[in-house]
Amino acid sequence: MYKQTLWEKSGHWENYKNDMFLVSSSKDTGETALSTSEDGNMQLAKPEQDSVETTFGLKPMNCPGHCLLFASKVRSYHDLPIRYADFSPLHRDELSGTLTGLTRVRRFHQDDGHVFCRPDQVKDEIAKSIQFIQTVYKVLGIDNYRLVISTRPQNGSIGTTEEWARAEKQLEEGLKQATARSFDYNIGDGAFYGPKIDAITWDSDGKKHQIGTIQLDFQLPKRFSLSYIAGAPKREVYGEGADNLESGKRNGSASPVMIHRAVLGSLERFMAIFIEANKGKWPFWLNPNPLVVLTVTDNPLVQSYAASIVNKLENVNGDGNSPRKLGIPYYKVDLDKRNQSVAKKIALAKEKGYAIIVVIGEKDVKHDTVHADVSNIINQRRVWDTMETVCPGSQAPVQKDRGVGTSVRGNPGIKLTLNQLLRAIRIMTDEYI
């Protein structure tokens, strides 16, 4: 949390006070000092009491703190751009009627980033941020979003008309440089300190949600008197740079541009949208429960074989003491060897959301194989293409144009050797990351 004076300096107090959780303290605010006693020894001097009540605000965003970080030392134009990121919790005093599950909460986490750069670096930094957002969304399989440029609000904005026009133009140029994806305008919906680009998605009810955002800010650096040493300060303002200097006599201070950047936005909101869109299923590499091994019987040979499969998947020797082998990937694997019907075990494993359910029976012990149920992973076409890669002919007689998976195959599983299973797992991991 930050003091009221900091929020006043940033402009948030005037524009955001009603959405902040405020805390007041009447504790003594005097500072303890050192003094010399009569015998020459150092002692703590009790400060004068100060009964002034101090107001703090739980931070709804990280911008002022990152401004203080930038101002903590002298900066040169050689140092820029400087990028900060922060995942600490944020608090916003939302109206109770607007709270909805995880999509709108009062305490949340945000992949909050801020870039401090020179004016002539703005377009490239915006382009890089857009490319970053697109890369992450592609990895997660998210394509149902649109990009929107929000312009200067009619009331409550800070800064001149010229500054806003220049900022909006740079946002548009950076967006066009980064992607061929179409975008829309949302007139008057910018932040009070600058225009922004939002990534907007929607849930199953058609309700729109903002996830990623890129916001351009010329105002906060001025409010905090942020500066860096530049060769030609007057030229810096207009993004002309200072690469061709005649002499060092022209050195002076210039104000950086601040870019607010979030890729996922509120992690809680993003997770809610992602989970709903995929009906509770996950990509293999992201699933918190990637693998479970189930035994069909309590036959000691089956139990022993199942335990050895778990050890090989987890890359351990089974004695609990030896370290994992370097350079070999390992996975979190659970083992269910209870004396219950295999149908109940499979039903419980699917309920818990395991990505791959490995079933071990007596025939598997004899032939050194496993039966892998892969129906709980999203994007079944990609999953079965992977199975075809590691075990050619495994999709036959399924036709490509009819799709793949349980509905067509009539069987959610496939018989594999352990090496084939390991290869499939690695492919499903590497294709994302």
Short mmCIF file of C-alpha atoms in Angstrom, two decimals:
data_model
loop_
_atom_site.label_atom_id
_atom_site.label_comp_id
_atom_site.label_asym_id
_atom_site.label_seq_id
_atom_site.Cartn_x
_atom_site.Cartn_y
_atom_site.Cartn_z
CA MET A 1 0.00 0.00 0.00
CA TYR A 2 1.11 3.57 -0.66
CA LYS A 3 0.55 6.86 1.15
CA GLN A 4 -2.17 9.23 0.06
CA THR A 5 0.48 11.76 -0.98
CA LEU A 6 1.86 9.31 -3.57
CA TRP A 7 -1.60 8.66 -5.02
CA GLU A 8 -2.17 12.42 -5.19
CA LYS A 9 1.09 12.86 -7.04
CA SER A 10 0.20 10.18 -9.58
CA GLY A 11 -3.31 11.56 -10.17
CA HIS A 12 -5.01 8.37 -9.01
CA TRP A 13 -6.38 10.04 -5.88
CA GLU A 14 -8.42 12.46 -7.95
CA ASN A 15 -9.56 9.93 -10.53
CA TYR A 16 -9.60 6.59 -8.66
CA LYS A 17 -10.08 7.33 -4.95
CA ASN A 18 -13.61 5.89 -4.77
CA ASP A 19 -12.38 2.52 -6.07
CA MET A 20 -9.56 2.16 -3.53
CA PHE A 21 -9.49 0.51 -0.12
CA LEU A 22 -8.27 3.19 2.30
CA VAL A 23 -6.46 2.61 5.59
CA SER A 24 -5.85 5.31 8.21
CA SER A 25 -3.14 5.29 10.85
CA SER A 26 -2.68 7.66 13.79
CA LYS A 27 0.55 6.03 14.94
CA ASP A 28 3.50 8.29 15.77
CA THR A 29 5.17 9.35 12.55
CA GLY A 30 8.31 10.92 14.00
CA GLU A 31 11.62 9.30 13.08
CA THR A 32 13.99 7.81 15.65
CA ALA A 33 17.42 9.48 15.74
CA LEU A 34 20.83 8.87 17.39
CA SER A 35 22.22 11.22 20.05
CA THR A 36 25.20 11.29 22.44
CA SER A 37 24.59 10.74 26.17
CA GLU A 38 26.44 12.52 28.98
CA ASP A 39 28.94 9.64 29.27
CA GLY A 40 29.76 9.86 25.54
CA ASN A 41 27.82 6.75 24.42
CA MET A 42 25.39 6.73 21.50
CA GLN A 43 21.72 6.37 22.38
CA LEU A 44 18.36 6.53 20.67
CA ALA A 45 16.73 9.92 20.89
CA LYS A 46 12.96 9.84 21.26
CA PRO A 47 11.41 11.88 18.44
CA GLU A 48 8.79 14.52 18.91
CA GLN A 49 5.33 13.04 18.80
CA ASP A 50 3.30 13.64 15.66
CA SER A 51 -0.40 12.87 16.00
CA VAL A 52 -1.26 13.65 12.37
CA GLU A 53 -3.40 10.89 10.91
CA THR A 54 -1.92 9.32 7.78
CA THR A 55 -4.06 7.78 5.04
CA PHE A 56 -2.87 4.87 2.93
CA GLY A 57 -4.44 3.21 -0.08
CA LEU A 58 -4.12 -0.49 -0.91
CA LYS A 59 -2.70 -0.40 -4.39
CA PRO A 60 -5.16 -1.03 -7.25
CA MET A 61 -2.25 -0.88 -9.71
CA ASN A 62 1.57 -0.80 -9.64
CA CYS A 63 2.29 2.28 -11.77
CA PRO A 64 3.41 4.72 -9.02
CA GLY A 65 5.76 2.16 -7.49
CA HIS A 66 7.45 1.48 -10.81
CA CYS A 67 7.84 5.23 -11.34
CA LEU A 68 9.72 5.39 -8.03
CA LEU A 69 11.93 2.50 -9.16
CA PHE A 70 12.83 4.37 -12.35
CA ALA A 71 13.57 7.53 -10.36
CA SER A 72 15.84 5.70 -7.92
CA LYS A 73 18.96 6.38 -10.01
CA VAL A 74 20.23 8.57 -12.83
CA ARG A 75 19.28 7.18 -16.23
CA SER A 76 20.86 7.70 -19.65
CA TYR A 77 19.24 7.28 -23.07
CA HIS A 78 21.61 4.31 -23.45
CA ASP A 79 19.70 2.55 -20.62
CA LEU A 80 16.30 2.75 -22.28
CA PRO A 81 14.02 0.93 -22.71
CA ILE A 82 13.74 -0.22 -19.07
CA ARG A 83 11.06 -2.82 -18.32
CA TYR A 84 9.53 -3.76 -14.97
CA ALA A 85 7.04 -6.56 -14.18
CA ASP A 86 5.01 -7.22 -11.03
CA PHE A 87 2.63 -10.04 -10.07
CA SER A 88 1.83 -8.86 -6.54
CA PRO A 89 -1.84 -8.78 -5.42
CA LEU A 90 -3.97 -5.73 -6.20
CA HIS A 91 -7.14 -4.50 -4.51
CA ARG A 92 -10.07 -2.60 -5.98
CA ASP A 93 -13.22 -1.66 -4.05
CA GLU A 94 -15.69 -2.81 -6.67
CA LEU A 95 -19.44 -2.42 -6.13
CA SER A 96 -20.90 -5.63 -4.70
CA GLY A 97 -23.39 -5.87 -7.55
CA THR A 98 -20.58 -6.03 -10.13
CA LEU A 99 -18.72 -8.95 -8.51
CA THR A 100 -19.09 -12.12 -10.57
CA GLY A 101 -17.17 -15.28 -9.66
CA LEU A 102 -13.53 -14.97 -10.72
CA THR A 103 -14.16 -12.57 -13.59
CA ARG A 104 -14.56 -9.56 -11.30
CA VAL A 105 -13.16 -9.69 -7.77
CA ARG A 106 -11.85 -7.21 -5.21
CA ARG A 107 -8.46 -8.86 -4.74
CA PHE A 108 -6.66 -10.19 -7.79
CA HIS A 109 -3.28 -10.69 -9.44
CA GLN A 110 -2.21 -9.09 -12.71
CA ASP A 111 0.80 -9.63 -14.94
CA ASP A 112 1.46 -5.94 -14.62
CA GLY A 113 4.36 -4.59 -16.66
CA HIS A 114 5.68 -1.09 -17.35
CA VAL A 115 8.12 -0.02 -20.04
CA PHE A 116 10.02 3.27 -19.82
CA CYS A 117 11.35 4.26 -23.22
CA ARG A 118 12.36 7.16 -25.46
CA PRO A 119 9.70 8.69 -27.73
CA ASP A 120 11.36 7.23 -30.83
CA GLN A 121 11.15 3.74 -29.26
CA VAL A 122 7.40 3.84 -28.57
CA LYS A 123 6.18 2.31 -31.83
CA ASP A 124 8.61 -0.64 -31.63
CA GLU A 125 7.79 -1.28 -27.96
CA ILE A 126 4.07 -1.30 -28.71
CA ALA A 127 4.68 -3.69 -31.62
CA LYS A 128 6.73 -6.00 -29.39
CA SER A 129 3.98 -5.98 -26.75
CA ILE A 130 1.34 -6.86 -29.35
CA GLN A 131 3.52 -9.69 -30.66
CA PHE A 132 4.04 -10.91 -27.08
CA ILE A 133 0.27 -10.99 -26.50
CA GLN A 134 -0.35 -12.83 -29.77
CA THR A 135 2.37 -15.40 -29.02
CA VAL A 136 0.94 -16.19 -25.58
CA TYR A 137 -2.63 -16.44 -26.90
CA LYS A 138 -1.51 -18.72 -29.72
CA VAL A 139 0.26 -21.02 -27.25
CA LEU A 140 -2.92 -21.21 -25.17
CA GLY A 141 -5.11 -21.77 -28.22
CA ILE A 142 -7.03 -18.50 -27.81
CA ASP A 143 -8.29 -16.92 -31.00
CA ASN A 144 -11.70 -15.50 -30.05
CA TYR A 145 -10.57 -11.98 -29.20
CA ARG A 146 -10.49 -8.62 -30.92
CA LEU A 147 -8.18 -5.64 -30.52
CA VAL A 148 -9.67 -2.24 -29.67
CA ILE A 149 -8.02 1.20 -29.54
CA SER A 150 -9.61 3.42 -26.88
CA THR A 151 -9.17 7.17 -27.32
CA ARG A 152 -9.21 10.22 -25.04
CA PRO A 153 -12.18 10.38 -22.63
CA GLN A 154 -14.30 13.52 -22.76
CA ASN A 155 -13.94 14.23 -19.04
CA GLY A 156 -11.22 13.66 -16.44
CA SER A 157 -8.23 13.19 -18.74
CA ILE A 158 -4.87 14.84 -18.11
CA GLY A 159 -2.50 16.19 -20.77
CA THR A 160 -2.80 18.36 -23.86
CA THR A 161 -4.73 17.64 -27.03
CA GLU A 162 -1.44 17.50 -28.96
CA GLU A 163 0.01 14.86 -26.60
CA TRP A 164 -3.11 12.70 -26.90
CA ALA A 165 -3.18 12.94 -30.68
CA ARG A 166 0.49 11.93 -30.90
CA ALA A 167 -0.04 9.04 -28.46
CA GLU A 168 -3.08 7.70 -30.33
CA LYS A 169 -1.18 7.85 -33.63
CA GLN A 170 1.76 5.91 -32.15
CA LEU A 171 -0.56 3.23 -30.78
CA GLU A 172 -2.17 2.76 -34.17
CA GLU A 173 1.19 2.65 -35.99
CA GLY A 174 2.63 0.13 -33.52
CA LEU A 175 -0.46 -2.05 -33.84
CA LYS A 176 -0.32 -2.04 -37.65
CA GLN A 177 3.40 -2.83 -37.53
CA ALA A 178 2.87 -5.87 -35.29
CA THR A 179 -0.14 -7.58 -36.80
CA ALA A 180 -2.42 -7.81 -39.79
CA ARG A 181 -5.33 -8.54 -37.45
CA SER A 182 -8.19 -6.07 -37.79
CA PHE A 183 -8.99 -3.72 -34.91
CA ASP A 184 -11.77 -1.38 -33.81
CA TYR A 185 -11.98 2.01 -32.11
CA ASN A 186 -13.72 2.73 -28.82
CA ILE A 187 -14.04 6.51 -28.81
CA GLY A 188 -13.67 8.18 -25.41
CA ASP A 189 -12.90 5.02 -23.42
CA GLY A 190 -9.17 5.59 -22.84
CA ALA A 191 -7.58 5.78 -19.39
CA PHE A 192 -7.39 9.24 -17.82
CA TYR A 193 -3.63 9.36 -18.47
CA GLY A 194 -3.49 8.04 -22.04
CA PRO A 195 -4.99 5.97 -24.89
CA LYS A 196 -4.86 2.19 -24.87
CA ILE A 197 -5.17 -1.02 -26.87
CA ASP A 198 -7.32 -3.71 -25.25
CA ALA A 199 -7.68 -7.38 -26.13
CA ILE A 200 -11.39 -8.12 -25.69
CA THR A 201 -12.80 -11.63 -25.45
CA TRP A 202 -16.23 -12.96 -24.50
CA ASP A 203 -17.68 -15.80 -22.45
CA SER A 204 -20.34 -18.38 -23.34
CA ASP A 205 -23.10 -15.87 -22.56
CA GLY A 206 -21.60 -13.35 -24.97
CA LYS A 207 -20.44 -11.04 -22.18
CA LYS A 208 -17.29 -9.10 -23.09
CA HIS A 209 -14.15 -9.18 -20.92
CA GLN A 210 -10.89 -7.28 -21.23
CA ILE A 211 -7.81 -9.50 -20.90
CA GLY A 212 -4.61 -8.01 -22.32
CA THR A 213 -3.99 -4.27 -22.47
CA ILE A 214 -1.33 -1.82 -23.69
CA GLN A 215 -1.65 1.77 -22.46
CA LEU A 216 0.47 4.71 -23.51
CA ASP A 217 1.24 7.28 -20.82
CA PHE A 218 2.97 10.66 -21.22
CA GLN A 219 1.55 12.04 -17.98
CA LEU A 220 2.85 9.92 -15.08
CA PRO A 221 6.54 10.50 -16.03
CA LYS A 222 5.86 14.26 -15.87
CA ARG A 223 4.03 14.03 -12.56
CA PHE A 224 6.97 12.14 -11.05
CA SER A 225 9.55 14.36 -12.80
CA LEU A 226 11.13 11.28 -14.38
CA SER A 227 14.04 12.01 -16.69
CA TYR A 228 17.02 10.56 -18.47
CA ILE A 229 20.15 12.15 -19.90
CA ALA A 230 19.72 12.77 -23.63
CA GLY A 231 21.93 14.32 -26.27
CA ALA A 232 19.25 16.56 -27.76
CA PRO A 233 16.33 16.92 -25.30
CA LYS A 234 14.18 19.10 -27.55
CA ARG A 235 14.45 16.63 -30.42
CA GLU A 236 13.69 13.69 -28.09
CA VAL A 237 10.20 15.03 -27.37
CA TYR A 238 9.22 14.57 -31.01
CA GLY A 239 10.89 11.19 -31.35
CA GLU A 240 13.72 12.42 -33.53
CA GLY A 241 16.37 10.71 -31.40
CA ALA A 242 19.89 11.90 -30.68
CA ASP A 243 22.11 9.58 -32.66
CA ASN A 244 23.99 12.26 -34.61
CA LEU A 245 25.33 14.62 -31.96
CA GLU A 246 27.76 17.40 -32.77
CA SER A 247 29.12 17.68 -29.26
CA GLY A 248 28.40 16.78 -25.68
CA LYS A 249 27.44 20.38 -24.90
CA ARG A 250 23.87 19.74 -25.95
CA ASN A 251 23.27 17.07 -23.27
CA GLY A 252 20.24 17.63 -21.06
CA SER A 253 17.24 15.93 -19.43
CA ALA A 254 14.32 14.45 -21.33
CA SER A 255 11.14 12.82 -20.03
CA PRO A 256 10.56 9.12 -20.86
CA VAL A 257 7.33 7.67 -22.19
CA MET A 258 5.64 5.04 -20.02
CA ILE A 259 3.83 2.03 -21.49
CA HIS A 260 1.52 0.00 -19.24
CA ARG A 261 1.35 -3.62 -20.43
CA ALA A 262 -0.59 -6.70 -19.33
CA VAL A 263 -0.76 -9.87 -21.41
CA LEU A 264 -3.27 -11.95 -19.46
CA GLY A 265 -4.64 -9.08 -17.39
CA SER A 266 -6.31 -10.30 -14.20
CA LEU A 267 -5.06 -13.88 -13.79
CA GLU A 268 -8.28 -14.80 -11.97
CA ARG A 269 -10.46 -13.46 -14.80
CA PHE A 270 -8.31 -15.08 -17.46
CA MET A 271 -8.42 -18.47 -15.74
CA ALA A 272 -12.21 -18.28 -15.43
CA ILE A 273 -12.61 -17.52 -19.15
CA PHE A 274 -10.03 -20.15 -20.18
CA ILE A 275 -11.55 -22.90 -18.01
CA GLU A 276 -15.07 -22.17 -19.24
CA ALA A 277 -14.03 -22.02 -22.90
CA ASN A 278 -12.35 -25.45 -22.64
CA LYS A 279 -15.06 -27.00 -20.43
CA GLY A 280 -12.61 -27.70 -17.62
CA LYS A 281 -10.04 -29.43 -19.83
CA TRP A 282 -6.42 -28.34 -20.25
CA PRO A 283 -3.52 -28.68 -22.67
CA PHE A 284 -1.34 -31.53 -21.42
CA TRP A 285 1.60 -29.27 -20.54
CA LEU A 286 -0.60 -26.96 -18.43
CA ASN A 287 -2.68 -29.57 -16.62
CA PRO A 288 -1.96 -29.67 -12.85
CA ASN A 289 -2.86 -33.39 -12.95
CA PRO A 290 -1.01 -34.65 -16.03
CA LEU A 291 -0.89 -38.42 -15.43
CA VAL A 292 -2.40 -41.15 -13.29
CA VAL A 293 -1.64 -44.88 -13.44
CA LEU A 294 -4.48 -47.28 -12.55
CA THR A 295 -4.18 -51.00 -11.85
CA VAL A 296 -6.87 -53.41 -13.06
CA THR A 297 -6.18 -56.07 -10.39
CA ASP A 298 -4.28 -56.45 -7.15
CA ASN A 299 -2.00 -59.04 -8.75
CA PRO A 300 1.53 -58.41 -7.32
CA LEU A 301 3.04 -58.52 -10.82
CA VAL A 302 0.60 -55.86 -12.04
CA GLN A 303 1.21 -53.72 -8.95
CA SER A 304 4.98 -53.96 -9.37
CA TYR A 305 4.82 -53.20 -13.09
CA ALA A 306 2.58 -50.18 -12.46
CA ALA A 307 5.04 -48.84 -9.86
CA SER A 308 7.92 -49.22 -12.32
CA ILE A 309 5.94 -47.27 -14.97
CA VAL A 310 5.38 -44.45 -12.46
CA ASN A 311 9.09 -44.36 -11.61
CA LYS A 312 10.12 -44.17 -15.27
CA LEU A 313 7.61 -41.41 -16.02
CA GLU A 314 8.82 -39.45 -12.98
CA ASN A 315 12.47 -40.19 -13.84
CA VAL A 316 13.33 -41.73 -10.47
CA ASN A 317 14.94 -45.01 -9.50
CA GLY A 318 12.24 -45.96 -7.05
CA ASP A 319 14.38 -45.97 -3.91
CA GLY A 320 13.35 -42.45 -2.93
CA ASN A 321 16.95 -41.36 -2.44
CA SER A 322 18.60 -41.23 -5.86
CA PRO A 323 18.38 -37.91 -7.73
CA ARG A 324 16.62 -37.63 -11.08
CA LYS A 325 18.81 -38.06 -14.14
CA LEU A 326 19.82 -34.77 -15.71
CA GLY A 327 18.60 -33.93 -19.19
CA ILE A 328 15.61 -36.29 -19.04
CA PRO A 329 12.15 -34.74 -18.57
CA TYR A 330 9.92 -35.99 -15.80
CA TYR A 331 6.24 -35.64 -15.00
CA LYS A 332 4.04 -35.65 -11.93
CA VAL A 333 2.35 -39.05 -11.82
CA ASP A 334 -0.18 -40.44 -9.33
CA LEU A 335 -0.75 -44.15 -8.73
CA ASP A 336 -4.15 -45.63 -7.89
CA LYS A 337 -3.71 -49.27 -6.85
CA ARG A 338 -6.79 -49.55 -4.65
CA ASN A 339 -8.86 -52.71 -4.80
CA GLN A 340 -11.78 -51.14 -6.70
CA SER A 341 -13.32 -51.73 -10.10
CA VAL A 342 -11.38 -50.15 -12.94
CA ALA A 343 -14.55 -48.39 -14.11
CA LYS A 344 -14.82 -46.53 -10.80
CA LYS A 345 -11.13 -45.64 -10.91
CA ILE A 346 -11.40 -44.26 -14.43
CA ALA A 347 -14.55 -42.28 -13.57
CA LEU A 348 -12.82 -40.73 -10.54
CA ALA A 349 -9.68 -39.94 -12.57
CA LYS A 350 -11.76 -38.15 -15.21
CA GLU A 351 -13.62 -36.26 -12.51
CA LYS A 352 -10.27 -35.04 -11.15
CA GLY A 353 -9.30 -33.93 -14.65
CA TYR A 354 -6.23 -36.09 -15.30
CA ALA A 355 -4.89 -35.48 -18.81
CA ILE A 356 -3.71 -39.06 -19.46
CA ILE A 357 -5.13 -42.08 -17.66
CA VAL A 358 -2.80 -45.08 -17.92
CA VAL A 359 -4.45 -48.44 -17.23
CA ILE A 360 -2.28 -51.47 -16.40
CA GLY A 361 -3.55 -55.04 -16.63
CA GLU A 362 -2.01 -58.52 -16.74
CA LYS A 363 -1.70 -58.46 -20.57
CA ASP A 364 0.27 -55.21 -20.31
CA VAL A 365 2.75 -56.90 -17.95
CA LYS A 366 3.15 -59.77 -20.40
CA HIS A 367 3.64 -57.56 -23.50
CA ASP A 368 5.39 -54.63 -21.77
CA THR A 369 2.70 -52.14 -22.84
CA VAL A 370 0.27 -49.61 -21.33
CA HIS A 371 -3.27 -48.56 -22.24
CA ALA A 372 -3.51 -44.76 -22.36
CA ASP A 373 -6.82 -42.87 -22.25
CA VAL A 374 -6.14 -39.43 -23.81
CA SER A 375 -9.73 -38.20 -24.16
CA ASN A 376 -9.39 -35.61 -21.38
CA ILE A 377 -6.99 -33.33 -23.29
CA ILE A 378 -8.25 -30.35 -25.33
CA ASN A 379 -7.82 -30.27 -29.11
CA GLN A 380 -8.40 -33.98 -29.76
CA ARG A 381 -7.44 -33.71 -33.42
CA ARG A 382 -3.94 -32.58 -32.44
CA VAL A 383 -3.75 -35.25 -29.73
CA TRP A 384 -4.60 -38.07 -32.16
CA ASP A 385 -2.24 -36.70 -34.78
CA THR A 386 0.43 -37.08 -32.10
CA MET A 387 -0.68 -40.67 -31.43
CA GLU A 388 -0.40 -41.39 -35.17
CA THR A 389 3.13 -39.98 -35.15
CA VAL A 390 4.35 -42.18 -32.29
CA CYS A 391 2.29 -45.24 -33.27
CA PRO A 392 1.65 -45.32 -37.04
CA GLY A 393 -1.70 -46.82 -37.96
CA SER A 394 -3.24 -46.06 -34.58
CA GLN A 395 -5.92 -43.86 -36.20
CA ALA A 396 -6.94 -46.41 -38.82
CA PRO A 397 -9.62 -46.80 -40.00
CA VAL A 398 -10.55 -43.28 -38.86
CA GLN A 399 -10.78 -40.86 -41.76
CA LYS A 400 -9.17 -37.44 -41.32
CA ASP A 401 -12.20 -35.59 -42.66
CA ARG A 402 -14.47 -37.24 -40.08
CA GLY A 403 -12.45 -36.03 -37.13
CA VAL A 404 -10.88 -38.03 -34.36
CA GLY A 405 -11.42 -38.91 -30.73
CA THR A 406 -13.93 -40.98 -28.77
CA SER A 407 -17.01 -40.09 -30.83
CA VAL A 408 -15.48 -41.52 -34.00
CA ARG A 409 -13.11 -44.15 -32.69
CA GLY A 410 -15.53 -45.63 -30.17
CA ASN A 411 -12.56 -46.01 -27.83
CA PRO A 412 -10.91 -43.20 -25.88
CA GLY A 413 -7.65 -45.08 -25.39
CA ILE A 414 -4.72 -46.54 -27.26
CA LYS A 415 -2.23 -49.31 -26.51
CA LEU A 416 1.37 -48.07 -26.49
CA THR A 417 4.81 -49.11 -25.36
CA LEU A 418 6.31 -47.00 -22.57
CA ASN A 419 8.73 -45.36 -25.01
CA GLN A 420 5.85 -44.45 -27.33
CA LEU A 421 3.96 -42.91 -24.40
CA LEU A 422 7.02 -40.91 -23.34
CA ARG A 423 7.51 -39.67 -26.89
CA ALA A 424 3.85 -38.63 -27.18
CA ILE A 425 4.08 -36.74 -23.88
CA ARG A 426 7.18 -34.89 -25.02
CA ILE A 427 5.57 -33.94 -28.33
CA MET A 428 2.48 -32.61 -26.56
CA THR A 429 4.74 -30.58 -24.28
CA ASP A 430 7.22 -29.30 -26.88
CA GLU A 431 4.58 -28.25 -29.42
CA TYR A 432 3.47 -25.56 -26.97
CA ILE A 433 6.65 -24.48 -25.22
#
